Coordinates of N, CA and C and ligand atoms in Angstrom, one line a residue:
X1 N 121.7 99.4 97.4 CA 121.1 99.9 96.2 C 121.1 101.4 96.1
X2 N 121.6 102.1 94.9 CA 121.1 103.4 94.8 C 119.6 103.8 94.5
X3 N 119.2 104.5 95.6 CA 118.2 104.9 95.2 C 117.4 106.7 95.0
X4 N 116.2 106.6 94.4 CA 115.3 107.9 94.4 C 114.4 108.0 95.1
X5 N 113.6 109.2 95.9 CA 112.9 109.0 96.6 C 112.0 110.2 95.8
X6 N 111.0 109.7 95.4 CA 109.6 110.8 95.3 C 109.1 111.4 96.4
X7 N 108.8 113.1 95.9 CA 108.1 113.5 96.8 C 106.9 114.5 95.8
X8 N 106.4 115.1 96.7 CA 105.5 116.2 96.4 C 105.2 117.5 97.4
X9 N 105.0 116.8 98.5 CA 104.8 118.2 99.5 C 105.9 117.9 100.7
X10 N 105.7 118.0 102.0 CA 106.6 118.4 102.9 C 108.1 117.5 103.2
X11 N 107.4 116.1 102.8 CA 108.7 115.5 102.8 C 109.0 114.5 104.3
X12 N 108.3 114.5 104.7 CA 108.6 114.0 106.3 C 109.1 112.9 106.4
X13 N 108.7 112.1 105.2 CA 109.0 110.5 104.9 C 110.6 110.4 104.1
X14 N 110.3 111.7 103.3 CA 111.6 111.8 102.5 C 113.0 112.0 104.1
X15 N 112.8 112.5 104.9 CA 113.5 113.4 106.0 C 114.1 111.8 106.8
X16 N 112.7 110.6 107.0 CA 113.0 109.9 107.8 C 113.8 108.9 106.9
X17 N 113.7 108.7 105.5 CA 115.0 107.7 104.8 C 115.8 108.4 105.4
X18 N 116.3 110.0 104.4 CA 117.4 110.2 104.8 C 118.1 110.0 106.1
X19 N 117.8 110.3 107.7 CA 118.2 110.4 108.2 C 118.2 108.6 108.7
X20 N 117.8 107.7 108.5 CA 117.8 106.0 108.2 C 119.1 106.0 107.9
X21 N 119.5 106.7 106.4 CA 120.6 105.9 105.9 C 121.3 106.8 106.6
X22 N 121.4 107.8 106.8 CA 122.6 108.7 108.1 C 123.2 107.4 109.1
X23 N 122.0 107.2 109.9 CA 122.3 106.1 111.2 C 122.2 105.0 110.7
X24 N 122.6 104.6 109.3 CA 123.0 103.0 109.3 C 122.0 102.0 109.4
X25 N 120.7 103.0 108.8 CA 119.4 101.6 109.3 C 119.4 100.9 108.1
X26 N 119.9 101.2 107.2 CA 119.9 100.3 105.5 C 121.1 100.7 105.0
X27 N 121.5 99.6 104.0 CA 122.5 99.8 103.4 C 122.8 100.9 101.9
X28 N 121.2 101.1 101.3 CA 121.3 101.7 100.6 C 121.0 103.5 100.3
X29 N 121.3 103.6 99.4 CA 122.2 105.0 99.6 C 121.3 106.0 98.5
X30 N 120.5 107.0 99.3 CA 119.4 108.0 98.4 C 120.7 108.8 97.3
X31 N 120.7 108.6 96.1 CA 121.2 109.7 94.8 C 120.5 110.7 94.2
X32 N 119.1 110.8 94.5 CA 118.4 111.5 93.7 C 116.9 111.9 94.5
X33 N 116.1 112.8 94.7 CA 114.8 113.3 94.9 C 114.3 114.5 93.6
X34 N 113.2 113.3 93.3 CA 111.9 113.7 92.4 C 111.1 114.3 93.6
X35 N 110.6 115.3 92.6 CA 109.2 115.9 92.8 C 108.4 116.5 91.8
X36 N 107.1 116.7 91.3 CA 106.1 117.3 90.6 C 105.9 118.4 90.9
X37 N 106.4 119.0 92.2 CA 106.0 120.4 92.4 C 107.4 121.2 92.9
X38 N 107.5 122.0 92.4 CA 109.6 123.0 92.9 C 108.7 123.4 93.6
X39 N 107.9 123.5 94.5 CA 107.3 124.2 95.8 C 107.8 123.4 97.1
X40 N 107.7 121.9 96.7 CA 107.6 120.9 97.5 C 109.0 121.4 98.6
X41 N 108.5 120.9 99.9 CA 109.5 121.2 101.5 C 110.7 120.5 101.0
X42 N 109.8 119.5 100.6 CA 110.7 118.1 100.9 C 112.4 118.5 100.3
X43 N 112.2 119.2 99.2 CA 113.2 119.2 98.0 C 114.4 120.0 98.9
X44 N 113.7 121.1 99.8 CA 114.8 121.5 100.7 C 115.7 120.2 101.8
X45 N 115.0 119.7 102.1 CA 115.3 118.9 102.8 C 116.7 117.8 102.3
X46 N 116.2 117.4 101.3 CA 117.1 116.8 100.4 C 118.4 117.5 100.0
X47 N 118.2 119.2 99.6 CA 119.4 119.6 99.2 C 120.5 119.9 100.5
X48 N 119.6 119.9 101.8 CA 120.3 120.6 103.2 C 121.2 119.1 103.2
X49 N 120.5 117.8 102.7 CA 122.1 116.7 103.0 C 122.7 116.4 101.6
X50 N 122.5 117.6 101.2 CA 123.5 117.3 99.9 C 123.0 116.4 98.5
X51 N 121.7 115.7 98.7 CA 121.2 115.1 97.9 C 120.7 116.0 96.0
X52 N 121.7 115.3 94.9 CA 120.5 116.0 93.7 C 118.7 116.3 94.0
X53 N 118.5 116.9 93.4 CA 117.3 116.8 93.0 C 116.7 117.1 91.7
X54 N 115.5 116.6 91.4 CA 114.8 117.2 90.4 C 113.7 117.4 90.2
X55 N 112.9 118.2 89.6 CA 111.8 118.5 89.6 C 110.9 118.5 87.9
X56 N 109.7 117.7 87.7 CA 109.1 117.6 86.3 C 107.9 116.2 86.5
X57 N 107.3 116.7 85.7 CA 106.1 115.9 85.6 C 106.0 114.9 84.2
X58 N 107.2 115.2 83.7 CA 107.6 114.4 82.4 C 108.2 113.1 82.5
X59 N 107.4 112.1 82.6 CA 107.8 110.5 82.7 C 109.2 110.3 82.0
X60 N 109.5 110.8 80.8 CA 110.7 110.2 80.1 C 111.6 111.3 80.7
X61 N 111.3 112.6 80.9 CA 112.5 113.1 81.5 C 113.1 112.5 83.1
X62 N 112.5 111.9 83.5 CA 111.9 111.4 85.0 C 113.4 110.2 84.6
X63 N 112.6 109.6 84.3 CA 113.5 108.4 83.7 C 115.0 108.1 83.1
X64 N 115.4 109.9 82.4 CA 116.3 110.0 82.1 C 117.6 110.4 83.5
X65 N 116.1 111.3 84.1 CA 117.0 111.8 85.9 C 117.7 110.2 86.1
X66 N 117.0 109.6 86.2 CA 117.0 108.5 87.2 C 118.1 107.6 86.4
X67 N 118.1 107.6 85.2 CA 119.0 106.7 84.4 C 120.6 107.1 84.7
X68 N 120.6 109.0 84.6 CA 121.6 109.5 84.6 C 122.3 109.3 86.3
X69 N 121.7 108.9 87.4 CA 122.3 108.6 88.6 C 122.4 107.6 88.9
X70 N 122.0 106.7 87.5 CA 122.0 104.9 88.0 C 121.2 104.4 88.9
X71 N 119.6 104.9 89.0 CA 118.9 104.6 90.6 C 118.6 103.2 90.1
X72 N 118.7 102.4 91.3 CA 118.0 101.3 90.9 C 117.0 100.7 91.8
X73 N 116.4 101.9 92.4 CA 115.2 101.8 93.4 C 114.7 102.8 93.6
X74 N 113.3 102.9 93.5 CA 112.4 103.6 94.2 C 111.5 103.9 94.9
X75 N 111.6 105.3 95.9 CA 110.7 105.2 97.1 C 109.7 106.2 96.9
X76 N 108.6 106.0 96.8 CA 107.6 107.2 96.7 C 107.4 107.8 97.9
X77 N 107.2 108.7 98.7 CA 107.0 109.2 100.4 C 106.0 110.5 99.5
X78 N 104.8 110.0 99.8 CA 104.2 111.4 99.8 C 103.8 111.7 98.1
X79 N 104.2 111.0 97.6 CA 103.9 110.7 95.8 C 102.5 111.3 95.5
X80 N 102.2 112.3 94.9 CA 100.7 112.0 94.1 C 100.4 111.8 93.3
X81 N 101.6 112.2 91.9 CA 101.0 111.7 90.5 C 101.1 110.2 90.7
X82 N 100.3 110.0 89.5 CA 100.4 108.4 89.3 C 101.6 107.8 88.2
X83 N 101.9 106.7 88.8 CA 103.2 106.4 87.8 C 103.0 106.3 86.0
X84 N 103.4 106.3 85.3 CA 103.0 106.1 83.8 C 103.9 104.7 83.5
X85 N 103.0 104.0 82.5 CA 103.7 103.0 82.2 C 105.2 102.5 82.5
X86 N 105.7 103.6 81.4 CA 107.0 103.7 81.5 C 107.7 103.5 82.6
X87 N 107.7 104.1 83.6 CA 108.4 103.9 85.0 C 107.8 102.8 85.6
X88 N 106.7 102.4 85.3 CA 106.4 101.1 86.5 C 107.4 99.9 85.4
X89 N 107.0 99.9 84.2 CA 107.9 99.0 83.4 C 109.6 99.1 83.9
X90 N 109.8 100.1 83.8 CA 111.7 100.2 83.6 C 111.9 99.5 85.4
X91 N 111.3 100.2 85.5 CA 111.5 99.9 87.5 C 110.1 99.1 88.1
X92 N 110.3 97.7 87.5 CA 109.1 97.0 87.7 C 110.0 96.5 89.2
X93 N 108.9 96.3 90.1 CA 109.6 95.0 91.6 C 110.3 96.0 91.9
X94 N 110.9 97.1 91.4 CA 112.0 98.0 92.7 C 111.1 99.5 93.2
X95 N 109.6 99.1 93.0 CA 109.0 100.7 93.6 C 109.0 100.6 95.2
X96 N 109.0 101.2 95.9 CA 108.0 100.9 97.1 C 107.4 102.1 97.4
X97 N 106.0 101.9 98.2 CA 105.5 103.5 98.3 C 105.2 103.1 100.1
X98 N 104.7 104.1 100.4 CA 104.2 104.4 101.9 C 102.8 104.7 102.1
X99 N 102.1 104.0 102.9 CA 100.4 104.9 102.9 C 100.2 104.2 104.0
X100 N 99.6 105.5 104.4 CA 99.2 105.6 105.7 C 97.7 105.0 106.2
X101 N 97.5 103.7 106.1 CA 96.3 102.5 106.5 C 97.1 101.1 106.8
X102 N 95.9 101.0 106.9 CA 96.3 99.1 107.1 C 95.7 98.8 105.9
X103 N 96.7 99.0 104.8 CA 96.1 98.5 103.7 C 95.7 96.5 103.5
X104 N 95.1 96.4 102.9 CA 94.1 96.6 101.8 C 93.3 98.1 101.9
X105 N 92.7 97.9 103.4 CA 91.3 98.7 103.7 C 92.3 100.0 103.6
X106 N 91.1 101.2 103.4 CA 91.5 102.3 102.9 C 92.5 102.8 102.2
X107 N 92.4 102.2 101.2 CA 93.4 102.0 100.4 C 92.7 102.6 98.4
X108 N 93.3 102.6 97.8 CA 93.1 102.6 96.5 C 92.6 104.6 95.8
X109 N 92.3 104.6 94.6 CA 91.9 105.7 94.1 C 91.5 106.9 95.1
X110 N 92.0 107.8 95.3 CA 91.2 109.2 96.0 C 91.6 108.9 97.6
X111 N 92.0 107.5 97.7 CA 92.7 107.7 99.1 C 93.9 107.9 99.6
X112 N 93.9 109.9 99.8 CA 95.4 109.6 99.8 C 95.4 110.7 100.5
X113 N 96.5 111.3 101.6 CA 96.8 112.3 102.5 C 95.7 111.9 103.5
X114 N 95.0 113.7 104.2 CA 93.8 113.8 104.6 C 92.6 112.6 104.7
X115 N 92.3 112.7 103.4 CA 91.2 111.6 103.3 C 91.4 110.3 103.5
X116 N 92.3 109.6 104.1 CA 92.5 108.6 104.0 C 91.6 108.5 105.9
X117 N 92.3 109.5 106.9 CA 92.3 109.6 107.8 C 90.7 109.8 108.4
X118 N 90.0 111.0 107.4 CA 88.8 111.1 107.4 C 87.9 109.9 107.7
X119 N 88.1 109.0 106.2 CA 87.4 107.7 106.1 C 87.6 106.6 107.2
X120 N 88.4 106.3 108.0 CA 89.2 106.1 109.0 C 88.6 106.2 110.4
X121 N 88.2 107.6 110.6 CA 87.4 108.5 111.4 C 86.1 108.3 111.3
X122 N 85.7 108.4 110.3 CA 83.9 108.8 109.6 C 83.4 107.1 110.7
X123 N 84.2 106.2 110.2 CA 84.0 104.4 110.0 C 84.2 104.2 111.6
X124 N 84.7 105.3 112.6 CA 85.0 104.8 114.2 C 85.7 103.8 114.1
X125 N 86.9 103.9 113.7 CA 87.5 102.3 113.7 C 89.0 102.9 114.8
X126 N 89.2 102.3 116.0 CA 89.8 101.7 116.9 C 91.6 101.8 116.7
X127 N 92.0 101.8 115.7 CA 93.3 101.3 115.5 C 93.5 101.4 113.8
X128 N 94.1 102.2 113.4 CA 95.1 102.2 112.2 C 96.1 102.1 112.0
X129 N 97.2 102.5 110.9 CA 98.7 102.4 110.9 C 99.0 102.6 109.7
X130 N 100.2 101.9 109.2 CA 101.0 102.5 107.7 C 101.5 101.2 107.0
X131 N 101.4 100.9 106.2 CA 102.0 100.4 105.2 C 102.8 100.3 104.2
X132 N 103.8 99.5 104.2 CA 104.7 99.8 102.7 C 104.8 98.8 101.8
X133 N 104.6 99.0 100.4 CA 104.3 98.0 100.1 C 104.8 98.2 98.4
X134 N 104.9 97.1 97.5 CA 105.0 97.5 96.5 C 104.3 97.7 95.9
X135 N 104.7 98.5 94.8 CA 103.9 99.5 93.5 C 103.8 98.7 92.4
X136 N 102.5 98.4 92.4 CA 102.1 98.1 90.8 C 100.7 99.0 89.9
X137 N 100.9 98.5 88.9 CA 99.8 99.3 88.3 C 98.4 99.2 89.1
X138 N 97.9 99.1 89.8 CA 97.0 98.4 90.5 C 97.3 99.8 92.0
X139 N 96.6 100.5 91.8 CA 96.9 101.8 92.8 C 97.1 101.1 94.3
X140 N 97.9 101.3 95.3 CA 97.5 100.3 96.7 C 97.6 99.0 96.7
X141 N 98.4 98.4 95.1 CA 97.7 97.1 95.3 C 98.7 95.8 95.5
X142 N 100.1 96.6 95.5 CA 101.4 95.8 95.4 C 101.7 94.6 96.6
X143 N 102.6 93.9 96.4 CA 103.0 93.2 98.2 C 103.2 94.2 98.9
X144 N 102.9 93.7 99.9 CA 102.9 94.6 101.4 C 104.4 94.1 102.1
X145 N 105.3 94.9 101.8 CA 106.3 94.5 102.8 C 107.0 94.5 104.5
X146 N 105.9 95.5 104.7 CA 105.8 96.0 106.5 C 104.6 96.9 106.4
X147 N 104.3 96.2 108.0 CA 102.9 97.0 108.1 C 102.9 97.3 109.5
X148 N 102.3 98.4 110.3 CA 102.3 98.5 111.8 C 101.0 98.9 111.9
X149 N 100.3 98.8 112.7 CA 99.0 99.3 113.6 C 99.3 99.9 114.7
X150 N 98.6 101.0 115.0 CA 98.4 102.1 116.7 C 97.3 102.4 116.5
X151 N 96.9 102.2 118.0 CA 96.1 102.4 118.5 C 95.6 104.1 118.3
X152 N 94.5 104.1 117.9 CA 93.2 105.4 117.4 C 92.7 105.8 118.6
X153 N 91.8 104.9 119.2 CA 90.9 104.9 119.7 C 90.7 106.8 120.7
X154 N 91.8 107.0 120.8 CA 91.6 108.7 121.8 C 91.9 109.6 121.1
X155 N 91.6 109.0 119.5 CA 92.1 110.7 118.4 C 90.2 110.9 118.4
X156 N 90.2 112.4 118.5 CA 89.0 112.9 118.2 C 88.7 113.7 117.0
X157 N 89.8 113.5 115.9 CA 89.7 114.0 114.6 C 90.9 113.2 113.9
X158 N 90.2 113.6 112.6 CA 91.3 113.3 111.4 C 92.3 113.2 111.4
X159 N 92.9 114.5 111.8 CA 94.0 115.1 112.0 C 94.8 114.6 112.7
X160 N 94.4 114.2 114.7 CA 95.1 113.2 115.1 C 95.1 112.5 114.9
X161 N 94.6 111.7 113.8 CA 94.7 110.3 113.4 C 96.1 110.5 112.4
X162 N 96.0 111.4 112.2 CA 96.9 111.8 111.1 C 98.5 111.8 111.5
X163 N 98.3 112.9 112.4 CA 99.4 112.7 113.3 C 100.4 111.8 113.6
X164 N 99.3 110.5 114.5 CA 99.9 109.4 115.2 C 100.7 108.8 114.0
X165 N 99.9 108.4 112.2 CA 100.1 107.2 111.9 C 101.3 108.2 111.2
X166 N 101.6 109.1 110.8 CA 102.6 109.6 110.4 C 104.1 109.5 111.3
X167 N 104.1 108.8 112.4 CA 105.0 108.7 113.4 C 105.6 107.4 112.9
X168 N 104.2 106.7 112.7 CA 104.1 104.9 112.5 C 104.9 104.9 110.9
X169 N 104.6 105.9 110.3 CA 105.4 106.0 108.5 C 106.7 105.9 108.6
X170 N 107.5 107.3 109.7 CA 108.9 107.7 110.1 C 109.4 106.2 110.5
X171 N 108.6 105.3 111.2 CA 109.6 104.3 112.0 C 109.6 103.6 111.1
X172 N 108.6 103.3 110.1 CA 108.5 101.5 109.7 C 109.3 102.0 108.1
X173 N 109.3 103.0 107.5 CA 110.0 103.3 106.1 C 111.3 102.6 106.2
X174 N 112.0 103.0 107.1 CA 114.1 103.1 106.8 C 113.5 101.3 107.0
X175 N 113.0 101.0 108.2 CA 113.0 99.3 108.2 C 112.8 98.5 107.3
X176 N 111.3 98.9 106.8 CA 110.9 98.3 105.0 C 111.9 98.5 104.4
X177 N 113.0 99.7 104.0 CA 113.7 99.4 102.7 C 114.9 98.6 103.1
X178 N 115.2 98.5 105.0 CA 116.2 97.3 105.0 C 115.8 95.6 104.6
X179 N 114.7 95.8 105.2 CA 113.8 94.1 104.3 C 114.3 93.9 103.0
X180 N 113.7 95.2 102.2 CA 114.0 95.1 101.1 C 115.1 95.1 100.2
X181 N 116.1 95.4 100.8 CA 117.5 95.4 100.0 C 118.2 94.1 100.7
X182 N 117.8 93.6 101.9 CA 118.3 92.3 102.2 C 117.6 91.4 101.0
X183 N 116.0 91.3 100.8 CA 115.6 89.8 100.3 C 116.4 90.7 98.6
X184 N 116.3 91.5 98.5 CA 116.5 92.2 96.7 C 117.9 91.7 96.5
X185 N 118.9 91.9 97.7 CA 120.6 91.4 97.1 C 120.3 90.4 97.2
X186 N 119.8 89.5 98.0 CA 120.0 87.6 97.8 C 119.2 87.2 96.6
X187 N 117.8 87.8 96.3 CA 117.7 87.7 95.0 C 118.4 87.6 93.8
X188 N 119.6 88.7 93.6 CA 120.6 89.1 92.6 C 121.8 88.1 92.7
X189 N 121.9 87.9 93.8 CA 123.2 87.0 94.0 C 122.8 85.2 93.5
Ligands
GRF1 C1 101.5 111.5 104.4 O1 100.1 111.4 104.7 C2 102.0 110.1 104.0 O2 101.2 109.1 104.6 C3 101.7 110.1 102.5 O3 102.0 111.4 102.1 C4 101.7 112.3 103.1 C5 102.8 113.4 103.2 O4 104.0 112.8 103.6 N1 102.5 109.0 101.9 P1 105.4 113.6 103.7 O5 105.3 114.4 105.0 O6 105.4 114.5 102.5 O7 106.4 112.5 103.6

């Protein structure tokens, strides 16, 4: 599948597709990086392997990026706006995003970056991880296509909690989008 990968800030998730489809962990092939902010890391990242980019907060211009590369999938890594109609319709069943819980839990409105980690921390809970899952209108609330858990228990802040499950994001992303373009082609065929 050709696809887009959203970002906003540094990109780490954007870094680990790319370098996925370098080594052959999926078949499908990044054409395009969105972002809301021309500040964002990530965008360097993208242009260092050659990838378009674009930058705008405008749903229809968004749509037109995306029209004009033919994407026919999307990855959010690090996404903060929220989708608008428009794009969850045109690109219904082909979003996937990344977040860093064991979703359900800690999951939904205002949980996102930092605070996710916080809440996580505040609650003493043992063991977190990352999730990838699909995007529907329903913030957090899509199928879960891959999920991993690691062990917390010896982080003494946020932060290392942060850390660890951000390692857990790099591994499990390129694999979720091979899931997904294996069940997505047998679907189509
Ligand atoms: C990370 O916390 C990730 O879990 C979430 O966005 C944050 C930044 O990711 N999806 P990245 O380094 O910009 O990919």
């Amino acid at each position: 599948m050709r696809l887009a990968v959203f970002i906003s800030g540094g990109g780490t998730n954007l870094q680990a597709l790319l370098d996925g489809e370098r080594d052959g962990k999926f078949q499908s092939k990044i054409v395009l990086a969105v972002s809301d902010r021309k500040d964002a890391y990530g965008l360097v990242r993208a242009e260092k392997r050659g990838v378009p980019v674009f930058v705008s907060r405008d749903q229809r211009e968004i749509v037109k990026a995306l029209e004009a590369r033919e994407v026919e999938g999307i990855c959010l890594a690090g996404y903060l706006s929220i989708l608008g109609p428009e794009l969850l319709t045109r690109y219904k069943g082909r979003i996937l995003n990344i977040h860093p819980s064991l979703l359900p839990k800690y999951g939904g409105m205002g949980m996102y970056g930092i605070h996710v980690h916080e809440a996580v921390f505040a609650q003493g809970e043992k063991e977190s991880g990352a999730t990838v899952h699909l995007v529907t209108e329903v913030v957090d609330g899509g199928e879960i296509i891959l999920q991993k858990k690691i062990d917390i228990s010896d982080c003494d802040s946020p932060e290392e909690i942060q850390k660890k499950v951000l390692t857990v994001e790099h591994e499990i992303y390129p694999e979720a989008v091979k899931r997904w373009e294996e069940n997505h082609e047998t679907r189509l065929n």
